[in-house]
Amino acid sequence: MSGAVEARLAELGLTLPAVVPPLAAYQPAVRSGVYVYTSGQLPMVDGKLPVTGKVGAEVTAEEAKELARTCALNALAAVKSVTGDLDRIARVVKVVGFVASAPDFTGQPGVINGASELLGEVLGDKGVHARSAVGVAVLPLDSPVEVEVQVELTQA
């Protein structure tokens, strides 16, 4: 039975995807005490990247913002994989977003807003978080964006 968070996803027309399998030697998410840390989540959909390239060159900022939303959705799936229930999220503590950027692109915060806004839409006040948005030269598989999330869980 899905809880309130998954019901909210459904209201938004979203479905929690399967956890993206690791591409190397890591776990999609790890729990330590009351915290869950996700690995960097790429905007994988059905096992592949829908778009590749640098933001500000091959990928527009608007496309990248949507990809960041997908990264956040994948991060929620990774959190659920170690908690069993997204309703256990007390709050999102931190989001770190990486944007593969063309040399003159400076809109990284706007791109990562895609992830931040999704978390707010889904989790309400529990989705408000600290954040970093970093421009990088290249990301795995030539992904335009990558997002990692840290959440605090309620005491069970």
mmCIF file of N, CA and C in Angstrom, residues 44-151:
data_model
loop_
_atom_site.group_PDB
_atom_site.id
_atom_site.type_symbol
_atom_site.label_atom_id
_atom_site.label_comp_id
_atom_site.label_asym_id
_atom_site.label_seq_id
_atom_site.Cartn_x
_atom_site.Cartn_y
_atom_site.Cartn_z
ATOM 1 N N MET A 44 17.961 8.993 -15.726
ATOM 2 C CA MET A 44 17.665 7.774 -16.479
ATOM 3 C C MET A 44 16.157 7.536 -16.525
ATOM 4 N N VAL A 45 15.669 7.159 -17.685
ATOM 5 C CA VAL A 45 14.274 6.775 -17.889
ATOM 6 C C VAL A 45 14.301 5.454 -18.645
ATOM 7 N N ASP A 46 13.736 4.441 -18.034
ATOM 8 C CA ASP A 46 13.720 3.109 -18.649
ATOM 9 C C ASP A 46 15.121 2.653 -19.052
ATOM 10 N N GLY A 47 16.093 2.921 -18.172
ATOM 11 C CA GLY A 47 17.443 2.422 -18.373
ATOM 12 C C GLY A 47 18.325 3.206 -19.317
ATOM 13 N N LYS A 48 17.862 4.374 -19.769
ATOM 14 C CA LYS A 48 18.715 5.166 -20.664
ATOM 15 C C LYS A 48 18.518 6.654 -20.433
ATOM 16 N N LEU A 49 19.506 7.406 -20.884
ATOM 17 C CA LEU A 49 19.411 8.869 -20.806
ATOM 18 C C LEU A 49 18.589 9.372 -21.990
ATOM 19 N N PRO A 50 17.567 10.191 -21.732
ATOM 20 C CA PRO A 50 16.764 10.708 -22.842
ATOM 21 C C PRO A 50 17.508 11.749 -23.679
ATOM 22 N N VAL A 51 18.499 12.412 -23.079
ATOM 23 C CA VAL A 51 19.264 13.465 -23.751
ATOM 24 C C VAL A 51 20.686 13.406 -23.217
ATOM 25 N N THR A 52 21.662 13.718 -24.059
ATOM 26 C CA THR A 52 23.048 13.839 -23.608
ATOM 27 C C THR A 52 23.614 15.160 -24.098
ATOM 28 N N GLY A 53 24.735 15.559 -23.499
ATOM 29 C CA GLY A 53 25.423 16.763 -23.948
ATOM 30 C C GLY A 53 25.521 17.827 -22.867
ATOM 31 N N LYS A 54 26.097 18.939 -23.255
ATOM 32 C CA LYS A 54 26.333 20.051 -22.344
ATOM 33 C C LYS A 54 25.159 21.019 -22.352
ATOM 34 N N VAL A 55 24.827 21.496 -21.151
ATOM 35 C CA VAL A 55 23.775 22.490 -21.021
ATOM 36 C C VAL A 55 24.339 23.821 -21.506
ATOM 37 N N GLY A 56 23.574 24.489 -22.337
ATOM 38 C CA GLY A 56 24.038 25.731 -22.946
ATOM 39 C C GLY A 56 24.639 25.487 -24.317
ATOM 40 N N ALA A 57 24.742 24.239 -24.732
ATOM 41 C CA ALA A 57 25.218 23.879 -26.076
ATOM 42 C C ALA A 57 24.175 22.946 -26.701
ATOM 43 N N GLU A 58 24.336 21.629 -26.490
ATOM 44 C CA GLU A 58 23.405 20.666 -27.085
ATOM 45 C C GLU A 58 22.070 20.578 -26.340
ATOM 46 N N VAL A 59 22.049 20.991 -25.077
ATOM 47 C CA VAL A 59 20.868 20.866 -24.227
ATOM 48 C C VAL A 59 20.488 22.256 -23.717
ATOM 49 N N THR A 60 19.212 22.599 -23.814
ATOM 50 C CA THR A 60 18.776 23.900 -23.309
ATOM 51 C C THR A 60 18.631 23.855 -21.791
ATOM 52 N N ALA A 61 18.628 25.016 -21.186
ATOM 53 C CA ALA A 61 18.430 25.105 -19.742
ATOM 54 C C ALA A 61 17.062 24.547 -19.347
ATOM 55 N N GLU A 62 16.052 24.773 -20.167
ATOM 56 C CA GLU A 62 14.713 24.262 -19.869
ATOM 57 C C GLU A 62 14.694 22.737 -19.922
ATOM 58 N N GLU A 63 15.335 22.148 -20.934
ATOM 59 C CA GLU A 63 15.424 20.687 -21.001
ATOM 60 C C GLU A 63 16.162 20.137 -19.781
ATOM 61 N N ALA A 64 17.246 20.796 -19.421
ATOM 62 C CA ALA A 64 18.049 20.341 -18.284
ATOM 63 C C ALA A 64 17.274 20.440 -16.976
ATOM 64 N N LYS A 65 16.443 21.469 -16.838
ATOM 65 C CA LYS A 65 15.622 21.610 -15.630
ATOM 66 C C LYS A 65 14.664 20.425 -15.508
ATOM 67 N N GLU A 66 14.079 20.003 -16.616
ATOM 68 C CA GLU A 66 13.201 18.829 -16.605
ATOM 69 C C GLU A 66 13.991 17.563 -16.269
ATOM 70 N N LEU A 67 15.212 17.470 -16.770
ATOM 71 C CA LEU A 67 16.058 16.319 -16.458
ATOM 72 C C LEU A 67 16.406 16.291 -14.969
ATOM 73 N N ALA A 68 16.594 17.456 -14.372
ATOM 74 C CA ALA A 68 16.874 17.523 -12.933
ATOM 75 C C ALA A 68 15.673 17.025 -12.132
ATOM 76 N N ARG A 69 14.463 17.285 -12.613
ATOM 77 C CA ARG A 69 13.255 16.733 -11.979
ATOM 78 C C ARG A 69 13.302 15.205 -11.993
ATOM 79 N N THR A 70 13.701 14.658 -13.131
ATOM 80 C CA THR A 70 13.806 13.205 -13.252
ATOM 81 C C THR A 70 14.856 12.664 -12.288
ATOM 82 N N CYS A 71 15.961 13.366 -12.150
ATOM 83 C CA CYS A 71 16.993 12.958 -11.192
ATOM 84 C C CYS A 71 16.413 12.902 -9.778
ATOM 85 N N ALA A 72 15.634 13.907 -9.403
ATOM 86 C CA ALA A 72 15.046 13.948 -8.065
ATOM 87 C C ALA A 72 14.060 12.804 -7.867
ATOM 88 N N LEU A 73 13.293 12.489 -8.899
ATOM 89 C CA LEU A 73 12.365 11.366 -8.819
ATOM 90 C C LEU A 73 13.141 10.058 -8.641
ATOM 91 N N ASN A 74 14.247 9.915 -9.373
ATOM 92 C CA ASN A 74 15.092 8.732 -9.214
ATOM 93 C C ASN A 74 15.700 8.681 -7.808
ATOM 94 N N ALA A 75 16.020 9.846 -7.251
ATOM 95 C CA ALA A 75 16.563 9.886 -5.890
ATOM 96 C C ALA A 75 15.512 9.424 -4.883
ATOM 97 N N LEU A 76 14.261 9.824 -5.079
ATOM 98 C CA LEU A 76 13.198 9.358 -4.185
ATOM 99 C C LEU A 76 13.050 7.841 -4.264
ATOM 100 N N ALA A 77 13.181 7.286 -5.460
ATOM 101 C CA ALA A 77 13.124 5.828 -5.607
ATOM 102 C C ALA A 77 14.269 5.174 -4.844
ATOM 103 N N ALA A 78 15.452 5.770 -4.897
ATOM 104 C CA ALA A 78 16.609 5.230 -4.173
ATOM 105 C C ALA A 78 16.381 5.313 -2.667
ATOM 106 N N VAL A 79 15.797 6.410 -2.196
ATOM 107 C CA VAL A 79 15.486 6.541 -0.763
ATOM 108 C C VAL A 79 14.502 5.449 -0.356
ATOM 109 N N LYS A 80 13.469 5.254 -1.138
ATOM 110 C CA LYS A 80 12.478 4.229 -0.800
ATOM 111 C C LYS A 80 13.117 2.845 -0.751
ATOM 112 N N SER A 81 14.121 2.604 -1.590
ATOM 113 C CA SER A 81 14.745 1.279 -1.633
ATOM 114 C C SER A 81 15.415 0.900 -0.316
ATOM 115 N N VAL A 82 15.791 1.892 0.493
ATOM 116 C CA VAL A 82 16.425 1.587 1.782
ATOM 117 C C VAL A 82 15.514 1.878 2.981
ATOM 118 N N THR A 83 14.408 2.565 2.755
ATOM 119 C CA THR A 83 13.495 2.861 3.865
ATOM 120 C C THR A 83 12.205 2.060 3.787
ATOM 121 N N GLY A 84 11.829 1.667 2.580
ATOM 122 C CA GLY A 84 10.578 0.952 2.379
ATOM 123 C C GLY A 84 9.358 1.837 2.303
ATOM 124 N N ASP A 85 9.478 3.108 2.708
ATOM 125 C CA ASP A 85 8.315 3.978 2.783
ATOM 126 C C ASP A 85 8.762 5.440 2.734
ATOM 127 N N LEU A 86 8.336 6.148 1.705
ATOM 128 C CA LEU A 86 8.713 7.562 1.586
ATOM 129 C C LEU A 86 8.072 8.435 2.662
ATOM 130 N N ASP A 87 7.037 7.939 3.318
ATOM 131 C CA ASP A 87 6.431 8.703 4.408
ATOM 132 C C ASP A 87 7.347 8.786 5.623
ATOM 133 N N ARG A 88 8.422 8.034 5.625
ATOM 134 C CA ARG A 88 9.418 8.110 6.701
ATOM 135 C C ARG A 88 10.299 9.350 6.583
ATOM 136 N N ILE A 89 10.234 10.065 5.466
ATOM 137 C CA ILE A 89 11.059 11.261 5.287
ATOM 138 C C ILE A 89 10.562 12.353 6.230
ATOM 139 N N ALA A 90 11.435 12.788 7.142
ATOM 140 C CA ALA A 90 11.128 13.916 8.026
ATOM 141 C C ALA A 90 11.401 15.226 7.305
ATOM 142 N N ARG A 91 12.490 15.222 6.505
ATOM 143 C CA ARG A 91 12.823 16.397 5.702
ATOM 144 C C ARG A 91 13.961 16.079 4.759
ATOM 145 N N VAL A 92 14.015 16.813 3.673
ATOM 146 C CA VAL A 92 15.183 16.787 2.790
ATOM 147 C C VAL A 92 16.172 17.766 3.406
ATOM 148 N N VAL A 93 17.384 17.295 3.668
ATOM 149 C CA VAL A 93 18.386 18.127 4.317
ATOM 150 C C VAL A 93 19.204 18.888 3.282
ATOM 151 N N LYS A 94 19.698 18.173 2.264
ATOM 152 C CA LYS A 94 20.607 18.795 1.309
ATOM 153 C C LYS A 94 20.436 18.176 -0.060
ATOM 154 N N VAL A 95 20.531 19.004 -1.075
ATOM 155 C CA VAL A 95 20.555 18.582 -2.471
ATOM 156 C C VAL A 95 21.832 19.136 -3.089
ATOM 157 N N VAL A 96 22.542 18.280 -3.808
ATOM 158 C CA VAL A 96 23.714 18.717 -4.560
ATOM 159 C C VAL A 96 23.449 18.385 -6.023
ATOM 160 N N GLY A 97 23.528 19.391 -6.871
ATOM 161 C CA GLY A 97 23.284 19.201 -8.296
ATOM 162 C C GLY A 97 24.501 19.568 -9.113
ATOM 163 N N PHE A 98 24.789 18.735 -10.085
ATOM 164 C CA PHE A 98 25.897 18.956 -11.002
ATOM 165 C C PHE A 98 25.330 19.163 -12.401
ATOM 166 N N VAL A 99 25.829 20.169 -13.089
ATOM 167 C CA VAL A 99 25.355 20.488 -14.428
ATOM 168 C C VAL A 99 26.553 20.472 -15.379
ATOM 169 N N ALA A 100 26.521 19.572 -16.356
ATOM 170 C CA ALA A 100 27.565 19.543 -17.381
ATOM 171 C C ALA A 100 27.323 20.769 -18.257
ATOM 172 N N SER A 101 28.234 21.728 -18.167
ATOM 173 C CA SER A 101 27.972 23.059 -18.712
ATOM 174 C C SER A 101 28.889 23.426 -19.861
ATOM 175 N N ALA A 102 28.312 24.090 -20.862
ATOM 176 C CA ALA A 102 29.120 24.740 -21.882
ATOM 177 C C ALA A 102 29.956 25.810 -21.179
ATOM 178 N N PRO A 103 31.111 26.169 -21.731
ATOM 179 C CA PRO A 103 32.012 27.101 -21.037
ATOM 180 C C PRO A 103 31.386 28.426 -20.606
ATOM 181 N N ASP A 104 30.403 28.916 -21.352
ATOM 182 C CA ASP A 104 29.809 30.217 -21.016
ATOM 183 C C ASP A 104 28.459 30.095 -20.305
ATOM 184 N N PHE A 105 28.053 28.871 -19.940
ATOM 185 C CA PHE A 105 26.757 28.688 -19.273
ATOM 186 C C PHE A 105 26.897 28.959 -17.784
ATOM 187 N N THR A 106 26.033 29.829 -17.256
ATOM 188 C CA THR A 106 26.094 30.189 -15.831
ATOM 189 C C THR A 106 24.752 30.007 -15.127
ATOM 190 N N GLY A 107 23.845 29.266 -15.736
ATOM 191 C CA GLY A 107 22.507 29.099 -15.173
ATOM 192 C C GLY A 107 22.307 27.827 -14.369
ATOM 193 N N GLN A 108 23.366 27.324 -13.739
ATOM 194 C CA GLN A 108 23.261 26.079 -12.978
ATOM 195 C C GLN A 108 22.164 26.117 -11.903
ATOM 196 N N PRO A 109 22.032 27.208 -11.132
ATOM 197 C CA PRO A 109 20.968 27.228 -10.116
ATOM 198 C C PRO A 109 19.566 27.030 -10.712
ATOM 199 N N GLY A 110 19.300 27.639 -11.844
ATOM 200 C CA GLY A 110 17.996 27.481 -12.486
ATOM 201 C C GLY A 110 17.744 26.059 -12.934
ATOM 202 N N VAL A 111 18.773 25.389 -13.408
ATOM 203 C CA VAL A 111 18.638 23.993 -13.819
ATOM 204 C C VAL A 111 18.296 23.124 -12.616
ATOM 205 N N ILE A 112 19.043 23.272 -11.539
ATOM 206 C CA ILE A 112 18.842 22.427 -10.358
ATOM 207 C C ILE A 112 17.546 22.782 -9.630
ATOM 208 N N ASN A 113 16.973 23.948 -9.945
ATOM 209 C CA ASN A 113 15.635 24.256 -9.426
ATOM 210 C C ASN A 113 14.636 23.167 -9.818
ATOM 211 N N GLY A 114 14.876 22.491 -10.939
ATOM 212 C CA GLY A 114 13.986 21.400 -11.335
ATOM 213 C C GLY A 114 13.884 20.352 -10.249
ATOM 214 N N ALA A 115 15.015 19.960 -9.673
ATOM 215 C CA ALA A 115 15.023 18.972 -8.586
ATOM 216 C C ALA A 115 14.410 19.561 -7.326
ATOM 217 N N SER A 116 14.817 20.771 -6.967
ATOM 218 C CA SER A 116 14.317 21.407 -5.749
ATOM 219 C C SER A 116 12.806 21.606 -5.798
ATOM 220 N N GLU A 117 12.310 22.055 -6.937
ATOM 221 C CA GLU A 117 10.874 22.292 -7.070
ATOM 222 C C GLU A 117 10.089 20.992 -6.997
ATOM 223 N N LEU A 118 10.604 19.922 -7.607
ATOM 224 C CA LEU A 118 9.917 18.641 -7.528
ATOM 225 C C LEU A 118 9.817 18.172 -6.079
ATOM 226 N N LEU A 119 10.915 18.267 -5.342
ATOM 227 C CA LEU A 119 10.895 17.843 -3.940
ATOM 228 C C LEU A 119 9.901 18.664 -3.132
ATOM 229 N N GLY A 120 9.800 19.957 -3.418
ATOM 230 C CA GLY A 120 8.823 20.804 -2.743
ATOM 231 C C GLY A 120 7.395 20.438 -3.111
ATOM 232 N N GLU A 121 7.147 20.160 -4.393
ATOM 233 C CA GLU A 121 5.805 19.779 -4.836
ATOM 234 C C GLU A 121 5.360 18.471 -4.190
ATOM 235 N N VAL A 122 6.289 17.546 -4.066
ATOM 236 C CA VAL A 122 5.959 16.218 -3.549
ATOM 237 C C VAL A 122 5.901 16.197 -2.023
ATOM 238 N N LEU A 123 6.846 16.867 -1.369
ATOM 239 C CA LEU A 123 7.000 16.745 0.083
ATOM 240 C C LEU A 123 6.544 17.976 0.862
ATOM 241 N N GLY A 124 6.159 19.037 0.194
ATOM 242 C CA GLY A 124 5.739 20.253 0.887
ATOM 243 C C GLY A 124 6.886 20.829 1.702
ATOM 244 N N ASP A 125 6.612 21.260 2.924
ATOM 245 C CA ASP A 125 7.639 21.868 3.772
ATOM 246 C C ASP A 125 8.790 20.919 4.068
ATOM 247 N N LYS A 126 8.532 19.618 4.038
ATOM 248 C CA LYS A 126 9.594 18.637 4.273
ATOM 249 C C LYS A 126 10.602 18.615 3.128
ATOM 250 N N GLY A 127 10.235 19.200 2.001
ATOM 251 C CA GLY A 127 11.119 19.223 0.837
ATOM 252 C C GLY A 127 12.029 20.426 0.770
ATOM 253 N N VAL A 128 11.893 21.369 1.717
ATOM 254 C CA VAL A 128 12.751 22.564 1.739
ATOM 255 C C VAL A 128 14.134 22.153 2.244
ATOM 256 N N HIS A 129 15.196 22.570 1.550
ATOM 257 C CA HIS A 129 16.528 22.040 1.823
ATOM 258 C C HIS A 129 17.628 23.060 1.535
ATOM 259 N N ALA A 130 18.814 22.745 2.043
ATOM 260 C CA ALA A 130 20.028 23.455 1.630
ATOM 261 C C ALA A 130 20.449 22.865 0.291
ATOM 262 N N ARG A 131 21.267 23.615 -0.498
ATOM 263 C CA ARG A 131 21.572 23.135 -1.837
ATOM 264 C C ARG A 131 22.854 23.719 -2.381
ATOM 265 N N SER A 132 23.492 22.940 -3.241
ATOM 266 C CA SER A 132 24.594 23.422 -4.062
ATOM 267 C C SER A 132 24.274 23.088 -5.511
ATOM 268 N N ALA A 133 24.614 23.983 -6.422
ATOM 269 C CA ALA A 133 24.449 23.760 -7.859
ATOM 270 C C ALA A 133 25.792 24.075 -8.506
ATOM 271 N N VAL A 134 26.427 23.049 -9.068
ATOM 272 C CA VAL A 134 27.807 23.165 -9.525
ATOM 273 C C VAL A 134 27.914 22.877 -11.014
ATOM 274 N N GLY A 135 28.607 23.718 -11.728
ATOM 275 C CA GLY A 135 28.894 23.464 -13.136
ATOM 276 C C GLY A 135 30.145 22.616 -13.265
ATOM 277 N N VAL A 136 30.074 21.600 -14.122
ATOM 278 C CA VAL A 136 31.209 20.704 -14.337
ATOM 279 C C VAL A 136 31.430 20.516 -15.831
ATOM 280 N N ALA A 137 32.621 20.006 -16.170
ATOM 281 C CA ALA A 137 32.981 19.816 -17.576
ATOM 282 C C ALA A 137 32.241 18.640 -18.210
ATOM 283 N N VAL A 138 32.106 17.552 -17.461
ATOM 284 C CA VAL A 138 31.463 16.362 -18.022
ATOM 285 C C VAL A 138 30.931 15.509 -16.879
ATOM 286 N N LEU A 139 29.859 14.768 -17.155
ATOM 287 C CA LEU A 139 29.263 13.845 -16.191
ATOM 288 C C LEU A 139 29.212 12.443 -16.792
ATOM 289 N N PRO A 140 29.007 11.423 -15.974
ATOM 290 C CA PRO A 140 28.963 10.063 -16.496
ATOM 291 C C PRO A 140 27.966 9.910 -17.651
ATOM 292 N N LEU A 141 28.364 9.125 -18.644
ATOM 293 C CA LEU A 141 27.548 8.839 -19.825
ATOM 294 C C LEU A 141 27.178 10.083 -20.628
ATOM 295 N N ASP A 142 27.886 11.184 -20.403
ATOM 296 C CA ASP A 142 27.608 12.466 -21.047
ATOM 297 C C ASP A 142 26.246 13.030 -20.629
ATOM 298 N N SER A 143 25.832 12.685 -19.397
ATOM 299 C CA SER A 143 24.574 13.204 -18.861
ATOM 300 C C SER A 143 24.673 14.714 -18.678
ATOM 301 N N PRO A 144 23.593 15.441 -18.951
ATOM 302 C CA PRO A 144 23.603 16.881 -18.717
ATOM 303 C C PRO A 144 23.540 17.260 -17.238
ATOM 304 N N VAL A 145 22.902 16.410 -16.408
ATOM 305 C CA VAL A 145 22.736 16.726 -14.993
ATOM 306 C C VAL A 145 22.884 15.475 -14.137
ATOM 307 N N GLU A 146 23.201 15.701 -12.867
ATOM 308 C CA GLU A 146 23.262 14.646 -11.860
ATOM 309 C C GLU A 146 22.876 15.283 -10.531
ATOM 310 N N VAL A 147 22.079 14.571 -9.748
ATOM 311 C CA VAL A 147 21.591 15.120 -8.480
ATOM 312 C C VAL A 147 21.746 14.078 -7.381
ATOM 313 N N GLU A 148 22.245 14.518 -6.228
ATOM 314 C CA GLU A 148 22.263 13.649 -5.048
ATOM 315 C C GLU A 148 21.471 14.334 -3.949
ATOM 316 N N VAL A 149 20.884 13.514 -3.067
ATOM 317 C CA VAL A 149 19.972 14.018 -2.049
ATOM 318 C C VAL A 149 20.320 13.381 -0.711
ATOM 319 N N GLN A 150 20.225 14.171 0.337
ATOM 320 C CA GLN A 150 20.343 13.659 1.713
ATOM 321 C C GLN A 150 19.023 13.939 2.403
ATOM 322 N N VAL A 151 18.437 12.893 3.013
ATOM 323 C CA VAL A 151 17.193 13.078 3.754
ATOM 324 C C VAL A 151 17.357 12.596 5.194
#
